Coordinates of C-alpha atoms and ligand atoms in Angstrom, one line a residue:
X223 CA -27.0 -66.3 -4.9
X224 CA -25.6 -68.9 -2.3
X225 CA -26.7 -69.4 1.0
X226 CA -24.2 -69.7 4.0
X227 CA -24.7 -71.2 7.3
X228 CA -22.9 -68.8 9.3
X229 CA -22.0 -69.6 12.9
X230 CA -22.0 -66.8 15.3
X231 CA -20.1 -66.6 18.7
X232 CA -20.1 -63.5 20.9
X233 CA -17.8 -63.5 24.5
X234 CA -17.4 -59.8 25.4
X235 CA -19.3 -59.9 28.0
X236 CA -21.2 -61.8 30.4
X237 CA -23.7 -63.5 28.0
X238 CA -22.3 -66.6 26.5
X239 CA -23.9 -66.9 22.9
X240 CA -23.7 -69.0 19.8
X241 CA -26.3 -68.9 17.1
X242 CA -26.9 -70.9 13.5
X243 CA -27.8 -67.7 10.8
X244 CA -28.4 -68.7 7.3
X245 CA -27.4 -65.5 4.8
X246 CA -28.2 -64.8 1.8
X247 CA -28.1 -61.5 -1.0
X248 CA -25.7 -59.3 -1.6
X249 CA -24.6 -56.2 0.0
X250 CA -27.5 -54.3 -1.4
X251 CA -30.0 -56.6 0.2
X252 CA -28.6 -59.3 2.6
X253 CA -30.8 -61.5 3.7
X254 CA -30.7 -63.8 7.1
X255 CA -32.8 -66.6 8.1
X256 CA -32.3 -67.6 12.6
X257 CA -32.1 -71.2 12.5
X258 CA -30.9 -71.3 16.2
X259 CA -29.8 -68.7 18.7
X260 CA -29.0 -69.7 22.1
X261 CA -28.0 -67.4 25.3
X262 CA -26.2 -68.3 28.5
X263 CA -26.7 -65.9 30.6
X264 CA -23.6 -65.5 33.8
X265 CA -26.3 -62.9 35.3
X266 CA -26.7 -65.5 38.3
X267 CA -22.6 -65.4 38.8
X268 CA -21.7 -61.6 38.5
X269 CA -25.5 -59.9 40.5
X270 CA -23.8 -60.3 44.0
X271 CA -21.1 -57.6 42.4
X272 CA -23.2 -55.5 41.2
X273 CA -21.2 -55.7 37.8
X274 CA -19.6 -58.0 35.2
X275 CA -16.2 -59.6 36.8
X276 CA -13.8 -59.9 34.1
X277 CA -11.9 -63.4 35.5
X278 CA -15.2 -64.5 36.3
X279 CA -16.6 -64.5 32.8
X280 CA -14.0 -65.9 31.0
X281 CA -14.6 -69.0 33.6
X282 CA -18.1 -68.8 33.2
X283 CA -17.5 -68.6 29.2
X284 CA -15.0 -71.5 29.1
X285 CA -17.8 -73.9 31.1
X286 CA -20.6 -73.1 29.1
X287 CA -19.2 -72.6 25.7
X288 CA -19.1 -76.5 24.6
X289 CA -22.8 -77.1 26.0
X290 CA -24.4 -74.0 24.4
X291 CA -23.0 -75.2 20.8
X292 CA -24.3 -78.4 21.6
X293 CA -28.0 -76.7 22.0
X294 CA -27.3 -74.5 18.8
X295 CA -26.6 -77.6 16.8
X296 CA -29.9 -79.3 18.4
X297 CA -27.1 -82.0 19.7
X298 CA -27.7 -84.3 23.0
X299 CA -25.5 -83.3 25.5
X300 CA -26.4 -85.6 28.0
X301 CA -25.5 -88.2 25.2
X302 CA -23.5 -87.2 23.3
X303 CA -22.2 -91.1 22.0
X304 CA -25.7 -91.3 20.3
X305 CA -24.4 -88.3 17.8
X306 CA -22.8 -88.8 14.7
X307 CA -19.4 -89.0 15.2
X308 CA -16.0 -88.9 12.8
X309 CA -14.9 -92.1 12.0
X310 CA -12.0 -90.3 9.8
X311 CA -8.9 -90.4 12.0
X312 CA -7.9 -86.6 12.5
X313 CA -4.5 -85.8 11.6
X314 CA -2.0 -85.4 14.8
X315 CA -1.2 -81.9 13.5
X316 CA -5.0 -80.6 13.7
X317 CA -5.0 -82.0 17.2
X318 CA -1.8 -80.0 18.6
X319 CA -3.2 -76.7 17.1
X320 CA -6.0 -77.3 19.0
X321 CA -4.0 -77.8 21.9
X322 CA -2.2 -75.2 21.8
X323 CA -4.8 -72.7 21.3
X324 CA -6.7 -73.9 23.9
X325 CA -3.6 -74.6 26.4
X326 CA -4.7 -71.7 28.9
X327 CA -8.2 -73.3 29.4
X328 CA -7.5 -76.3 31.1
X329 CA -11.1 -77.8 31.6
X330 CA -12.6 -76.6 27.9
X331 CA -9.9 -78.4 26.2
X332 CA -10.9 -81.1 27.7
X333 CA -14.2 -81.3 27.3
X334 CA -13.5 -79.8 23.4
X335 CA -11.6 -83.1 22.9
X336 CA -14.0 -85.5 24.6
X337 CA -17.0 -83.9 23.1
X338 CA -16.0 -81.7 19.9
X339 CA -13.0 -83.9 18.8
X340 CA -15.2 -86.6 17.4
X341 CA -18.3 -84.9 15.9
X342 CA -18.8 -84.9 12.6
X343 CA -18.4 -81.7 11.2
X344 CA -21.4 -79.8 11.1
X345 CA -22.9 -77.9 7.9
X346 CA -21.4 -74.4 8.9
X347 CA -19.7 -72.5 6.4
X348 CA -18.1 -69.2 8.3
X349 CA -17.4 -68.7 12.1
X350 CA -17.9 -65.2 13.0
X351 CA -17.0 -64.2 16.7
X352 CA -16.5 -60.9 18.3
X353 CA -13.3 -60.0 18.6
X354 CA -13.9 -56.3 19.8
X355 CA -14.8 -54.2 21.7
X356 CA -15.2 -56.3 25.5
X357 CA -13.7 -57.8 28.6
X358 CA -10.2 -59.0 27.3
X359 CA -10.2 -62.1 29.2
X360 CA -13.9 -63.0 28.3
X361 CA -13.0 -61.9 24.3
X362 CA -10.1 -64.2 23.9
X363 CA -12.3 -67.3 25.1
X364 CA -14.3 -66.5 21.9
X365 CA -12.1 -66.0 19.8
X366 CA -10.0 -69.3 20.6
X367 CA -12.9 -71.6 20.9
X368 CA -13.6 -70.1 17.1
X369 CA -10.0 -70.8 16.4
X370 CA -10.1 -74.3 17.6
X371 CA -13.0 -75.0 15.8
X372 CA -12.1 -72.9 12.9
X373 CA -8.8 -75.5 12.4
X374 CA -10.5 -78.4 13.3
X375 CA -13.6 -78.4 10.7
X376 CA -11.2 -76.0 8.5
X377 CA -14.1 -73.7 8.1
X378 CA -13.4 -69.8 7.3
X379 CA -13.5 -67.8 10.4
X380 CA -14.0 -63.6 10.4
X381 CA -13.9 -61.0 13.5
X382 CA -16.8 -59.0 13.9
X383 CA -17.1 -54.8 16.2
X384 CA -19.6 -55.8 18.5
X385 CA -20.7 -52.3 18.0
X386 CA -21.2 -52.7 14.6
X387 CA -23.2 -56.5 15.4
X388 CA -25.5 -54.6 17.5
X389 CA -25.9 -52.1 14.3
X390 CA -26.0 -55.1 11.2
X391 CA -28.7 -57.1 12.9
X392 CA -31.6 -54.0 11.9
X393 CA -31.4 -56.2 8.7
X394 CA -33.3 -58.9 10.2
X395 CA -35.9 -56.3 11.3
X396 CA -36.6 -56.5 7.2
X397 CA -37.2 -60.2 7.3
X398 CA -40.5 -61.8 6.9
X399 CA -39.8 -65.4 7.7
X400 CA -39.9 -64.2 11.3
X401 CA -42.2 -63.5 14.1
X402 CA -43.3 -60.2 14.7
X403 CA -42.6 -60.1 18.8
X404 CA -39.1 -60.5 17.7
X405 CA -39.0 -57.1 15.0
X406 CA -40.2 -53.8 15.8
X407 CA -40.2 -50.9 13.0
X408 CA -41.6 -47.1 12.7
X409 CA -44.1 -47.5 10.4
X410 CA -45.5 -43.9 10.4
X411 CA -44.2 -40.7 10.8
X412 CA -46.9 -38.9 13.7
X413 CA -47.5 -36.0 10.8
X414 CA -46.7 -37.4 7.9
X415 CA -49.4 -38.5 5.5
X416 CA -47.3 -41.3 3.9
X417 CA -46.1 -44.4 5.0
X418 CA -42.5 -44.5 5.3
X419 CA -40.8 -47.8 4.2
X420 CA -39.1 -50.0 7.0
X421 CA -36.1 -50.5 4.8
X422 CA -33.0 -49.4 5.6
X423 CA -32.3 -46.1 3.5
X424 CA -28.7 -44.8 3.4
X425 CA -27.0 -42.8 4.5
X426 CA -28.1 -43.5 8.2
X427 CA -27.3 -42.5 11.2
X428 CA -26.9 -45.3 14.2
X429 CA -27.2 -44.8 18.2
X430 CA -25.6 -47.6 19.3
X431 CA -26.4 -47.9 22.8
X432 CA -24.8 -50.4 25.6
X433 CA -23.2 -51.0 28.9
X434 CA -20.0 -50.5 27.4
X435 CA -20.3 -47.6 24.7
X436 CA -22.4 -44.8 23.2
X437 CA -21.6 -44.2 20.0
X438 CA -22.9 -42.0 16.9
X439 CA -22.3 -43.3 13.7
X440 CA -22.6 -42.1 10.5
X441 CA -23.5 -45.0 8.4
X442 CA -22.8 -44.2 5.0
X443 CA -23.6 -47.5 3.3
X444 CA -22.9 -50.9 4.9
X445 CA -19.4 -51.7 6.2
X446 CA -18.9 -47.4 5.9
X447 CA -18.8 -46.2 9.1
X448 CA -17.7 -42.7 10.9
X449 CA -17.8 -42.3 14.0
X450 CA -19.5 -39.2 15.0
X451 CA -19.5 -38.7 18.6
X452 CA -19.8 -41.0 21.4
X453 CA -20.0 -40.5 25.3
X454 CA -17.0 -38.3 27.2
X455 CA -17.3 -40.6 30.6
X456 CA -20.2 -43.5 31.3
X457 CA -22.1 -45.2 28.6
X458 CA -25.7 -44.8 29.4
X459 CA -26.3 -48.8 29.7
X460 CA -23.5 -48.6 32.5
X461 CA -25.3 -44.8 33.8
X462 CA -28.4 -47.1 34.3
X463 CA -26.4 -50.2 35.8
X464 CA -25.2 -47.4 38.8
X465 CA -28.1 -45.3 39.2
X466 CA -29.8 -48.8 39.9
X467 CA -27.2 -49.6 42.7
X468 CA -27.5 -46.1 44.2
X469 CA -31.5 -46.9 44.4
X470 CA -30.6 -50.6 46.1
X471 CA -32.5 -52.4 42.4
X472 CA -30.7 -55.2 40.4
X473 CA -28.8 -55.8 38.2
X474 CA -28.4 -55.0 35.1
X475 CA -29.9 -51.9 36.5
X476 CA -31.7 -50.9 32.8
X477 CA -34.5 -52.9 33.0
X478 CA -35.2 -52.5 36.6
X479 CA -35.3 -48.8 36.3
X480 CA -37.4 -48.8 33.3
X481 CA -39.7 -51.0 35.0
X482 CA -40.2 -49.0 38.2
X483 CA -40.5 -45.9 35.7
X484 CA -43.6 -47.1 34.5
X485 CA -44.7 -46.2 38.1
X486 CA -42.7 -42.8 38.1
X487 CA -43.0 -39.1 37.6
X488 CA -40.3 -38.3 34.7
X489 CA -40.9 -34.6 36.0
X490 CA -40.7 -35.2 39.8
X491 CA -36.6 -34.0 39.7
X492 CA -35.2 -31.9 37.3
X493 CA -31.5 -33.6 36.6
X494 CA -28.7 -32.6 34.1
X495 CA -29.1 -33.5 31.0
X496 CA -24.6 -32.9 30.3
X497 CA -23.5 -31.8 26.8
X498 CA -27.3 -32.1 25.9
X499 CA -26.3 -28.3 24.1
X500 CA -23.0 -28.7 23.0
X501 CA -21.8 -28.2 19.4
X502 CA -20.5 -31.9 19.1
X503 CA -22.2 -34.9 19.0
X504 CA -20.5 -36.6 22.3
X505 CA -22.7 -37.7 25.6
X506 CA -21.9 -37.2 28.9
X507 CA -23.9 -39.1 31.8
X508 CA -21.3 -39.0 34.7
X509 CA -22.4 -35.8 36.1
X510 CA -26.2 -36.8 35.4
X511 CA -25.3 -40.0 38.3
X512 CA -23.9 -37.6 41.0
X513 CA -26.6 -35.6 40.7
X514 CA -28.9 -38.7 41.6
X515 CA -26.6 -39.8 43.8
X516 CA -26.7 -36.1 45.9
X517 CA -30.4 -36.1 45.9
X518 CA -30.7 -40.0 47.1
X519 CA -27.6 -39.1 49.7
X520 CA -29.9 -36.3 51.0
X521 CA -33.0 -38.2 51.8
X522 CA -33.8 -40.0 54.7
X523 CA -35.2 -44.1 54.2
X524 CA -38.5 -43.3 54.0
X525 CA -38.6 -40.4 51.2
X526 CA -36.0 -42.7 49.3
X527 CA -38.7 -45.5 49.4
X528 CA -40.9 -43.3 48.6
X529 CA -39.5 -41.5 45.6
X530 CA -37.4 -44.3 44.1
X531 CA -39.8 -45.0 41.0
X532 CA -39.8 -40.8 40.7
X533 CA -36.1 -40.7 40.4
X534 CA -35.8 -43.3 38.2
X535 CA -38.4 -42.3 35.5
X536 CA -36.7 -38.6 36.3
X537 CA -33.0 -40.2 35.3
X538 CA -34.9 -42.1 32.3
X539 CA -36.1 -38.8 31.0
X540 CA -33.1 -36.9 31.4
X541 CA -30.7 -39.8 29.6
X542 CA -33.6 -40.4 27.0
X543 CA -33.6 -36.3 26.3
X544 CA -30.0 -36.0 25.9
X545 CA -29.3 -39.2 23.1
X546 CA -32.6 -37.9 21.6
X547 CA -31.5 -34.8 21.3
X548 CA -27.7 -35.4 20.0
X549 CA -28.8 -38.3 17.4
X550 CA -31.4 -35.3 16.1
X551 CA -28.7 -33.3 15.4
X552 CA -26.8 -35.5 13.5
X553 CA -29.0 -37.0 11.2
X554 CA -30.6 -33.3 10.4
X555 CA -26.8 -32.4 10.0
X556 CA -26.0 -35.4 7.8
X557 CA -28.8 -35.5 6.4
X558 CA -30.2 -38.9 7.5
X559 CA -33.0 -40.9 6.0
X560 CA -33.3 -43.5 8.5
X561 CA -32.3 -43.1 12.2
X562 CA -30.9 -46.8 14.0
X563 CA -31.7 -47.1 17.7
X564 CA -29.3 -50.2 18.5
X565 CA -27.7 -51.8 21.6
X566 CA -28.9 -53.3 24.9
X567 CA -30.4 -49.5 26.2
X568 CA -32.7 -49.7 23.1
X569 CA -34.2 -52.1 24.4
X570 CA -36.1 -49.8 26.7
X571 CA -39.8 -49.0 25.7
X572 CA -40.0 -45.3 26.5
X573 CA -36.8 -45.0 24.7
X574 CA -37.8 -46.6 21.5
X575 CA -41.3 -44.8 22.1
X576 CA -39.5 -41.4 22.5
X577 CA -37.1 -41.9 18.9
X578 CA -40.4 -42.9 17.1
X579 CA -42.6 -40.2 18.3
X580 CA -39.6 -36.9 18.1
X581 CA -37.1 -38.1 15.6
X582 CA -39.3 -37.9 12.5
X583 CA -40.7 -34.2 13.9
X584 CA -37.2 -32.9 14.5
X585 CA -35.8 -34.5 10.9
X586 CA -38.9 -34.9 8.6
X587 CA -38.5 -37.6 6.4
X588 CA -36.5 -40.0 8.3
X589 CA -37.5 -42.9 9.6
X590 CA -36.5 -44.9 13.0
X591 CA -35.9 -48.7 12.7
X592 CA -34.4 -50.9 15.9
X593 CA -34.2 -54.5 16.1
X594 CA -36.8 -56.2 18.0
X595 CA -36.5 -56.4 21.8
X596 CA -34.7 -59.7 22.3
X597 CA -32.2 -58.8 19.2
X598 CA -30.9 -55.4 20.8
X599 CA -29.2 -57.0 24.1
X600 CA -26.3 -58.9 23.7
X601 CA -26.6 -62.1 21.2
X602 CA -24.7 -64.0 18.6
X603 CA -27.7 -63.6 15.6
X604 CA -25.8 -60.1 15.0
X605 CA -22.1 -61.4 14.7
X606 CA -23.6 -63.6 12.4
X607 CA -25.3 -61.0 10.8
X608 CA -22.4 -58.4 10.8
X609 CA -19.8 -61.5 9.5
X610 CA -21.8 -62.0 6.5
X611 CA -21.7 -58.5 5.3
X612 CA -17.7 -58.7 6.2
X613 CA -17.6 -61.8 4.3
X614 CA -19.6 -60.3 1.2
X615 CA -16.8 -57.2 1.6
X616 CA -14.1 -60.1 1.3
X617 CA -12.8 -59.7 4.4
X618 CA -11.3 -62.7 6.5
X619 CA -8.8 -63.6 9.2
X620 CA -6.7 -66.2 10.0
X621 CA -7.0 -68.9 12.8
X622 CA -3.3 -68.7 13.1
X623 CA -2.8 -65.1 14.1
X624 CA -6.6 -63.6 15.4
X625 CA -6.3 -61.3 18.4
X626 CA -8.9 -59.7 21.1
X627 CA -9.4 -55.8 20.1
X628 CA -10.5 -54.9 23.6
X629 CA -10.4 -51.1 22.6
X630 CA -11.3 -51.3 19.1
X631 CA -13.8 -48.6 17.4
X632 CA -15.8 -49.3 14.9
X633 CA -13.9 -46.7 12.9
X634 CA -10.9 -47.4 12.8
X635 CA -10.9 -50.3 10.1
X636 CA -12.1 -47.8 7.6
Ligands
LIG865 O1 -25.5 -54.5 24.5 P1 -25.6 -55.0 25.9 O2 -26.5 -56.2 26.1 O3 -24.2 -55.4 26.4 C1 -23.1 -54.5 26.2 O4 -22.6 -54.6 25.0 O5 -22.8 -53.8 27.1 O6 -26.1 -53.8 26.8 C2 -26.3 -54.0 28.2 C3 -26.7 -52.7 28.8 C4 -26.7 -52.8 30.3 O7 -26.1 -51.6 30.8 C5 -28.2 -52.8 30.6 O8 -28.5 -52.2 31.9 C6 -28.7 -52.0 29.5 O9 -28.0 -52.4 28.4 N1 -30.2 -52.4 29.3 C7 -31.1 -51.5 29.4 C8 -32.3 -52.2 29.2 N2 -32.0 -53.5 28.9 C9 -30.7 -53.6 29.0 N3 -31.1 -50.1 29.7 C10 -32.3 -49.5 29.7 N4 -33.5 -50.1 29.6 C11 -33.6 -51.4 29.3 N5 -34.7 -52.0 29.1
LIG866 ZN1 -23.6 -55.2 23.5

């Protein structure tokens, strides 16, 4: 089967990223190879806020996005007259479209026609970017530097769910050609006597977990998707991001409070764990922040400095509990053979530790798989990854007429 160079972009957030992704295999068993992935991070830009900054990112997006495909194409920014460049004339017409789709970024269609303009075209075959769920603003960046390039190199272009990126890019977990840091898999069941195999075993159900959503899924095979339940008020990514600001920590607030856990007493304060009972599989973790918020309100400086690593490993627990609980219940309802931790949250230690350890006691037989660490935040390796197995499906849009799908479920193409 052929192999595709698939460039990925992803802009729905505050993490500008492109990455190179050769794909292989069919639906059945695709097959990826990371030739480059590169990540600007706008962390620096949107920390004095305490939170992403919508206008802000698509600025940040616009400057960076010609100089981070420089890097994923291993190109000389610096130089950029040493690089190959086209010595075909382009046609006038290819030149307008570009224009015009990049008319309401002044500075980046500049700098596309200076520095894009005359490169030879690369050895890309698809363009995937995310073209939902996100910041509106910060998607359409995306979207129409993808356009540009799509009509400029007239290479195929396909919009990816970012939900469903964070979910395709388990497949590289099945990879060999890669380091190990990079892939983490349940390899044992605690009780069970036989190893269970890291391959993704359908149907499966998905916890995809991030600042912006969290979402059940029933994933029936590749590119069939139901959404089962997903949270009522605050994704948990975004419950960590504002416990952290109650307890004065960075941001994003996820790692910070998983790291001051580590030093904490998950038992020190019992805190809600909302809906952790309820019939359906929907979160709730709005009521679980006032409650942290009441008992930080209450205490004076000096217990707060004192009990801040308490209350977070105590707010770890009680988020960890309830999306342990709820993604239990639906794989033992749907009968799941392998359980998908995915997202930015999962990439949280005593998380992943917590699915590995209780998900194969609660559902026997099922087995856990997550991307590695580096794979579960935001990055462009799973647009890539989730393109291709659009792009095996048939699936592809049109330069002419792509648009941001701020709101956009991962259901509701299917
Ligand atoms: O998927 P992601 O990178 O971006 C979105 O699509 O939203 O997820 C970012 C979210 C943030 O809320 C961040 O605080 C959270 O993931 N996060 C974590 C950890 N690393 C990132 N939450 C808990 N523990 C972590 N180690
Ligand atoms: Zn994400």
């Amino acid at each position: 089967m052929k192999t595709i160079r698939i460039l990925g972009i992803e802009t729905s957030c505050d993490d500008t990223a492109l990455a190179l992704v050769e794909a292989t295999g069919s639906l059945e068993k695709p097959q990826y190879k990371i030739d480059k992935s590169v990540i600007s991070s706008q962390l620096s830009v949107h920390k004095e806020y305490g939170g992403v900054v919508p206008g802000l990112a698509k600025r940040e997006h616009s400057r960076n996005l010609v100089k981070v495909l420089y890097e994923t194409l291993s190109l000389n920014y610096g130089n950029s007259k040493s690089q190959e460049t086209n010595s075909k004339q382009i046609p006038n017409d290819k030149i307008q479209n570009v224009e015009e789709i990049l008319e309401r970024y002044e500075d980046l269609a500049n700098e596309f026609k200076e520095k894009i303009v005359p490169l030879e075209k690369p050895d890309i075959d698809l363009i995937a970017v995310t073209q939902g769920p996100g910041l509106e603003p910060a998607l359409w960046v995306g979207i129409n530097f993808a356009r540009a390039l799509s009509r400029l190199w007239d290479i195929p272009i396909i919009g990816v769910d970012h939900m469903e990126g964070h979910i395709a890019v388990i497949l590289l977990s099945e990879n060999n050609g890669i380091s190990n840091d990079q892939f983490s898999i349940s390899k044992q069941a605690p009780n069970s006597k036989t190893q269970i195999s890291n391959k993704i075993r359908f149907p499966a159900v998905a916890l995809a977990i991030s600042g912006g959503h969290t979402q059940l899924i029933l994933v029936r095979d590749w590119l069939k998707y139901e959404l089962l339940g997903e949270t009522v008020d605050d994704a948990a990514g975004e419950a960590f991001d504002k416990v952290a600001r109650l307890l004065g920590l960075g941001f994003p607030g996820g790692p910070e409070i998983e790291k001051l856990a580590q030093k904490g007493n998950a038992e020190a304060f019992k805190f809600p764990r909302p809906m952790i009972n309820s019939k359906d599989y929907n979160f709730s973790f709005s009521g679980l922040k006032t409650a942290v918020r009441y008992t930080v309100e209450k205490m004076t400086e000096d217990e707060k400095t004192k009990q801040t690593a308490n209350i977070a490993a105590s707010f770890q627990k009680a988020v960890i509990d309830s999306v342990v609980s709820k993604t239990a219940k639906a794989a033992q309802d749907h009968k799941a053979k392998t359980v998908i931790l995915a997202g930015g949250v999962a990439a949280n230690k005593t998380l992943r530790e917590n699915f590995e350890k209780e998900i194969p006691i609660k559902v026997p037989g099922t087995s856990v798989i997550f991307p590695g660490i580096k794979l579960s935040t935001d990055n462009a390796v799973m647009i890539a990854a989730a393109g291709y197995l659009r792009h095996l499906a048939g699936e592809k849009s049109d330069w002419k007429n792509m648009e941001a799908e701020s709101g956009k479920l991962i259901t509701e193409n299917f």
